[in-house]
């Protein structure tokens, strides 16, 4: 996250800019350090206004990038480190919000199922290739319940752990679904 800070925050106005062709989702999550790094730092910084420092009683602009995948992305930390000078890195503030893993998993399930991006690793035997190619039109996909899907995620984790007892479940066994809730492994790798 890029943050312009001041000792006094009487009012915070958070502001970022959309570039041509971007959706409102980009206002919150830029996905620069995980997906769009090849666009270059000038592209990324074009999303942000210059930082303004308020005088007592005036607003301060705080610019932030709330991309949730940075914690899970292998190269994000090194890209952030490489993209900023030592002085600039000292001005950055990082906040990691950890959700209750069960709440996070349910939220992931509902959202991902709705958009057709649900982690279906291992479902090739249960869903036809036609179904997997167009999940939002597939009755078998639409019938998947959270309880059944979560049980399968636990089964998958158990199998992977049995096959790889000396390796971490994340990212070895997967990064989506249940595996996205393994925060301690993600934070340790990030640091």
mmCIF file of C-alpha atoms in Angstrom:
data_model
loop_
_atom_site.group_PDB
_atom_site.id
_atom_site.type_symbol
_atom_site.label_atom_id
_atom_site.label_comp_id
_atom_site.label_asym_id
_atom_site.label_seq_id
_atom_site.Cartn_x
_atom_site.Cartn_y
_atom_site.Cartn_z
ATOM 1 C CA UNK A 1 0.000 0.000 0.000
ATOM 2 C CA UNK A 2 1.137 3.518 -0.740
ATOM 3 C CA UNK A 3 0.307 5.853 2.096
ATOM 4 C CA UNK A 4 0.966 9.555 2.486
ATOM 5 C CA UNK A 5 1.101 10.064 6.199
ATOM 6 C CA UNK A 6 0.933 12.934 8.622
ATOM 7 C CA UNK A 7 0.891 13.167 12.393
ATOM 8 C CA UNK A 8 -2.615 14.635 12.252
ATOM 9 C CA UNK A 9 -5.509 13.039 10.397
ATOM 10 C CA UNK A 10 -8.490 15.308 11.130
ATOM 11 C CA UNK A 11 -10.170 14.109 7.952
ATOM 12 C CA UNK A 12 -9.004 11.502 5.464
ATOM 13 C CA UNK A 13 -9.889 11.738 1.803
ATOM 14 C CA UNK A 14 -8.804 8.573 0.036
ATOM 15 C CA UNK A 15 -8.311 9.097 -3.652
ATOM 16 C CA UNK A 16 -7.137 7.101 -6.624
ATOM 17 C CA UNK A 17 -7.652 7.512 -10.351
ATOM 18 C CA UNK A 18 -9.033 5.127 -12.931
ATOM 19 C CA UNK A 19 -7.092 4.859 -16.153
ATOM 20 C CA UNK A 20 -8.798 4.418 -19.522
ATOM 21 C CA UNK A 21 -10.692 1.136 -19.736
ATOM 22 C CA UNK A 22 -10.495 0.293 -16.031
ATOM 23 C CA UNK A 23 -13.509 -0.649 -13.928
ATOM 24 C CA UNK A 24 -14.462 0.598 -10.481
ATOM 25 C CA UNK A 25 -12.881 -2.555 -9.011
ATOM 26 C CA UNK A 26 -9.498 -0.993 -9.836
ATOM 27 C CA UNK A 27 -10.182 1.857 -7.412
ATOM 28 C CA UNK A 28 -9.653 -0.572 -4.548
ATOM 29 C CA UNK A 29 -7.300 -3.236 -5.914
ATOM 30 C CA UNK A 30 -4.652 -2.323 -8.480
ATOM 31 C CA UNK A 31 -3.160 -5.825 -8.855
ATOM 32 C CA UNK A 32 0.103 -4.192 -9.920
ATOM 33 C CA UNK A 33 2.593 -6.198 -7.876
ATOM 34 C CA UNK A 34 0.887 -9.518 -8.663
ATOM 35 C CA UNK A 35 -0.555 -9.305 -12.207
ATOM 36 C CA UNK A 36 0.282 -6.026 -13.969
ATOM 37 C CA UNK A 37 3.900 -5.495 -12.954
ATOM 38 C CA UNK A 38 5.001 -5.424 -16.599
ATOM 39 C CA UNK A 39 2.970 -2.209 -17.045
ATOM 40 C CA UNK A 40 5.717 -0.365 -15.171
ATOM 41 C CA UNK A 41 5.898 1.833 -12.118
ATOM 42 C CA UNK A 42 4.764 4.977 -13.966
ATOM 43 C CA UNK A 43 1.519 3.183 -14.924
ATOM 44 C CA UNK A 44 0.960 2.183 -11.297
ATOM 45 C CA UNK A 45 1.711 5.635 -9.889
ATOM 46 C CA UNK A 46 -0.604 7.251 -12.463
ATOM 47 C CA UNK A 47 -3.478 5.860 -10.369
ATOM 48 C CA UNK A 48 -2.571 8.094 -7.434
ATOM 49 C CA UNK A 49 -2.697 11.822 -6.784
ATOM 50 C CA UNK A 50 0.315 13.540 -5.317
ATOM 51 C CA UNK A 51 0.283 13.239 -1.559
ATOM 52 C CA UNK A 52 -0.852 16.323 0.275
ATOM 53 C CA UNK A 53 -0.009 17.016 3.864
ATOM 54 C CA UNK A 54 -2.727 18.751 5.796
ATOM 55 C CA UNK A 55 -2.396 21.592 8.181
ATOM 56 C CA UNK A 56 -4.394 21.272 11.388
ATOM 57 C CA UNK A 57 -8.054 21.137 10.431
ATOM 58 C CA UNK A 58 -7.513 20.312 6.757
ATOM 59 C CA UNK A 59 -7.791 17.028 4.888
ATOM 60 C CA UNK A 60 -4.928 14.675 4.221
ATOM 61 C CA UNK A 61 -4.855 12.511 1.111
ATOM 62 C CA UNK A 62 -4.130 8.872 1.835
ATOM 63 C CA UNK A 63 -3.473 6.691 -1.183
ATOM 64 C CA UNK A 64 -3.877 2.971 -0.774
ATOM 65 C CA UNK A 65 -3.783 -0.223 -2.759
ATOM 66 C CA UNK A 66 -6.010 -2.861 -1.173
ATOM 67 C CA UNK A 67 -5.070 -5.768 -3.433
ATOM 68 C CA UNK A 68 -5.675 -8.893 -1.323
ATOM 69 C CA UNK A 69 -3.508 -11.154 -3.483
ATOM 70 C CA UNK A 70 -0.212 -9.446 -2.615
ATOM 71 C CA UNK A 71 0.126 -11.577 0.500
ATOM 72 C CA UNK A 72 -0.390 -14.755 -1.516
ATOM 73 C CA UNK A 73 1.778 -13.793 -4.502
ATOM 74 C CA UNK A 74 5.289 -15.186 -4.451
ATOM 75 C CA UNK A 75 6.964 -12.195 -6.156
ATOM 76 C CA UNK A 76 4.957 -9.303 -4.656
ATOM 77 C CA UNK A 77 7.280 -8.529 -1.720
ATOM 78 C CA UNK A 78 10.432 -8.537 -3.844
ATOM 79 C CA UNK A 79 8.715 -6.416 -6.514
ATOM 80 C CA UNK A 80 7.650 -3.845 -3.912
ATOM 81 C CA UNK A 81 11.171 -3.788 -2.494
ATOM 82 C CA UNK A 82 12.692 -3.366 -5.956
ATOM 83 C CA UNK A 83 10.210 -0.671 -7.059
ATOM 84 C CA UNK A 84 10.883 1.850 -4.301
ATOM 85 C CA UNK A 85 14.026 3.548 -3.036
ATOM 86 C CA UNK A 86 15.039 2.940 0.555
ATOM 87 C CA UNK A 87 13.602 6.329 1.560
ATOM 88 C CA UNK A 88 10.314 5.639 -0.236
ATOM 89 C CA UNK A 89 10.062 2.159 1.344
ATOM 90 C CA UNK A 90 10.396 3.795 4.765
ATOM 91 C CA UNK A 91 7.253 5.825 3.991
ATOM 92 C CA UNK A 92 5.163 2.785 3.029
ATOM 93 C CA UNK A 93 2.814 1.227 5.549
ATOM 94 C CA UNK A 94 1.596 -2.332 5.227
ATOM 95 C CA UNK A 95 -1.566 -3.577 6.842
ATOM 96 C CA UNK A 96 -2.626 -7.193 6.744
ATOM 97 C CA UNK A 97 -6.189 -7.929 7.667
ATOM 98 C CA UNK A 98 -6.757 -11.535 8.601
ATOM 99 C CA UNK A 99 -10.311 -12.808 8.557
ATOM 100 C CA UNK A 100 -11.683 -15.724 10.485
ATOM 101 C CA UNK A 101 -10.618 -18.571 8.154
ATOM 102 C CA UNK A 102 -14.103 -20.118 8.055
ATOM 103 C CA UNK A 103 -15.785 -16.778 7.278
ATOM 104 C CA UNK A 104 -13.134 -16.112 4.631
ATOM 105 C CA UNK A 105 -13.666 -19.547 3.078
ATOM 106 C CA UNK A 106 -17.446 -19.090 2.933
ATOM 107 C CA UNK A 107 -17.081 -15.618 1.438
ATOM 108 C CA UNK A 108 -14.619 -16.970 -1.140
ATOM 109 C CA UNK A 109 -17.036 -19.796 -2.004
ATOM 110 C CA UNK A 110 -20.053 -17.519 -2.518
ATOM 111 C CA UNK A 111 -18.155 -14.919 -4.544
ATOM 112 C CA UNK A 112 -16.115 -17.339 -6.638
ATOM 113 C CA UNK A 113 -19.071 -19.580 -7.377
ATOM 114 C CA UNK A 114 -21.099 -16.566 -8.518
ATOM 115 C CA UNK A 115 -18.359 -15.474 -10.962
ATOM 116 C CA UNK A 116 -17.415 -18.993 -12.088
ATOM 117 C CA UNK A 117 -13.926 -18.838 -10.570
ATOM 118 C CA UNK A 118 -14.398 -21.377 -7.769
ATOM 119 C CA UNK A 119 -11.366 -23.606 -7.144
ATOM 120 C CA UNK A 120 -12.440 -26.873 -8.754
ATOM 121 C CA UNK A 121 -9.091 -28.643 -8.536
ATOM 122 C CA UNK A 122 -9.835 -32.362 -8.521
ATOM 123 C CA UNK A 123 -13.409 -31.962 -9.751
ATOM 124 C CA UNK A 124 -12.490 -33.263 -13.231
ATOM 125 C CA UNK A 125 -13.846 -36.691 -12.202
ATOM 126 C CA UNK A 126 -17.080 -35.204 -10.841
ATOM 127 C CA UNK A 127 -17.880 -32.600 -13.501
ATOM 128 C CA UNK A 128 -17.810 -33.168 -17.255
ATOM 129 C CA UNK A 129 -15.357 -31.279 -19.444
ATOM 130 C CA UNK A 130 -18.361 -29.491 -20.994
ATOM 131 C CA UNK A 131 -19.457 -28.406 -17.533
ATOM 132 C CA UNK A 132 -15.944 -27.276 -16.582
ATOM 133 C CA UNK A 133 -15.656 -25.232 -19.783
ATOM 134 C CA UNK A 134 -18.816 -23.229 -18.962
ATOM 135 C CA UNK A 135 -19.528 -23.626 -15.248
ATOM 136 C CA UNK A 136 -22.106 -20.852 -15.016
ATOM 137 C CA UNK A 137 -24.363 -22.783 -17.411
ATOM 138 C CA UNK A 138 -23.770 -26.175 -15.747
ATOM 139 C CA UNK A 139 -26.427 -27.567 -13.397
ATOM 140 C CA UNK A 140 -23.906 -29.824 -11.612
ATOM 141 C CA UNK A 141 -21.668 -26.815 -10.862
ATOM 142 C CA UNK A 142 -24.584 -24.681 -9.708
ATOM 143 C CA UNK A 143 -25.698 -27.516 -7.384
ATOM 144 C CA UNK A 144 -22.389 -27.603 -5.475
ATOM 145 C CA UNK A 145 -23.051 -26.648 -1.851
ATOM 146 C CA UNK A 146 -20.602 -24.972 0.484
ATOM 147 C CA UNK A 147 -20.591 -27.971 2.840
ATOM 148 C CA UNK A 148 -19.774 -30.453 0.065
ATOM 149 C CA UNK A 149 -17.143 -28.191 -1.475
ATOM 150 C CA UNK A 150 -15.519 -27.453 1.912
ATOM 151 C CA UNK A 151 -15.413 -31.181 2.761
ATOM 152 C CA UNK A 152 -13.672 -31.815 -0.544
ATOM 153 C CA UNK A 153 -11.159 -29.030 0.197
ATOM 154 C CA UNK A 154 -10.374 -30.707 3.557
ATOM 155 C CA UNK A 155 -10.041 -34.086 1.851
ATOM 156 C CA UNK A 156 -7.712 -32.575 -0.738
ATOM 157 C CA UNK A 157 -5.583 -30.967 1.997
ATOM 158 C CA UNK A 158 -5.394 -34.257 3.902
ATOM 159 C CA UNK A 159 -4.304 -36.166 0.788
ATOM 160 C CA UNK A 160 -1.695 -33.567 -0.070
ATOM 161 C CA UNK A 161 -0.334 -33.514 3.470
ATOM 162 C CA UNK A 162 -0.076 -37.322 3.462
ATOM 163 C CA UNK A 163 1.833 -37.275 0.150
ATOM 164 C CA UNK A 164 4.084 -34.342 1.186
ATOM 165 C CA UNK A 165 4.484 -34.534 4.987
ATOM 166 C CA UNK A 166 7.566 -32.297 5.012
ATOM 167 C CA UNK A 167 6.144 -29.529 2.841
ATOM 168 C CA UNK A 168 3.770 -26.679 3.623
ATOM 169 C CA UNK A 169 0.174 -26.994 2.409
ATOM 170 C CA UNK A 170 0.400 -23.458 1.005
ATOM 171 C CA UNK A 171 1.416 -23.032 -1.759
ATOM 172 C CA UNK A 172 2.431 -26.663 -2.436
ATOM 173 C CA UNK A 173 -1.125 -28.020 -2.316
ATOM 174 C CA UNK A 174 -2.932 -24.952 -3.640
ATOM 175 C CA UNK A 175 -3.400 -21.221 -3.157
ATOM 176 C CA UNK A 176 -7.161 -20.873 -3.574
ATOM 177 C CA UNK A 177 -10.094 -22.006 -1.472
ATOM 178 C CA UNK A 178 -9.117 -23.515 1.868
ATOM 179 C CA UNK A 179 -5.437 -22.948 1.130
ATOM 180 C CA UNK A 180 -5.943 -19.180 0.855
ATOM 181 C CA UNK A 181 -6.789 -19.149 4.579
ATOM 182 C CA UNK A 182 -3.383 -20.458 5.655
ATOM 183 C CA UNK A 183 -2.257 -16.999 6.736
ATOM 184 C CA UNK A 184 0.721 -17.955 8.899
ATOM 185 C CA UNK A 185 2.417 -19.609 5.915
ATOM 186 C CA UNK A 186 1.656 -16.631 3.673
ATOM 187 C CA UNK A 187 2.943 -14.046 6.164
ATOM 188 C CA UNK A 188 6.096 -16.076 6.858
ATOM 189 C CA UNK A 189 6.863 -16.395 3.137
ATOM 190 C CA UNK A 190 6.043 -12.715 2.540
ATOM 191 C CA UNK A 191 8.369 -11.543 5.288
#
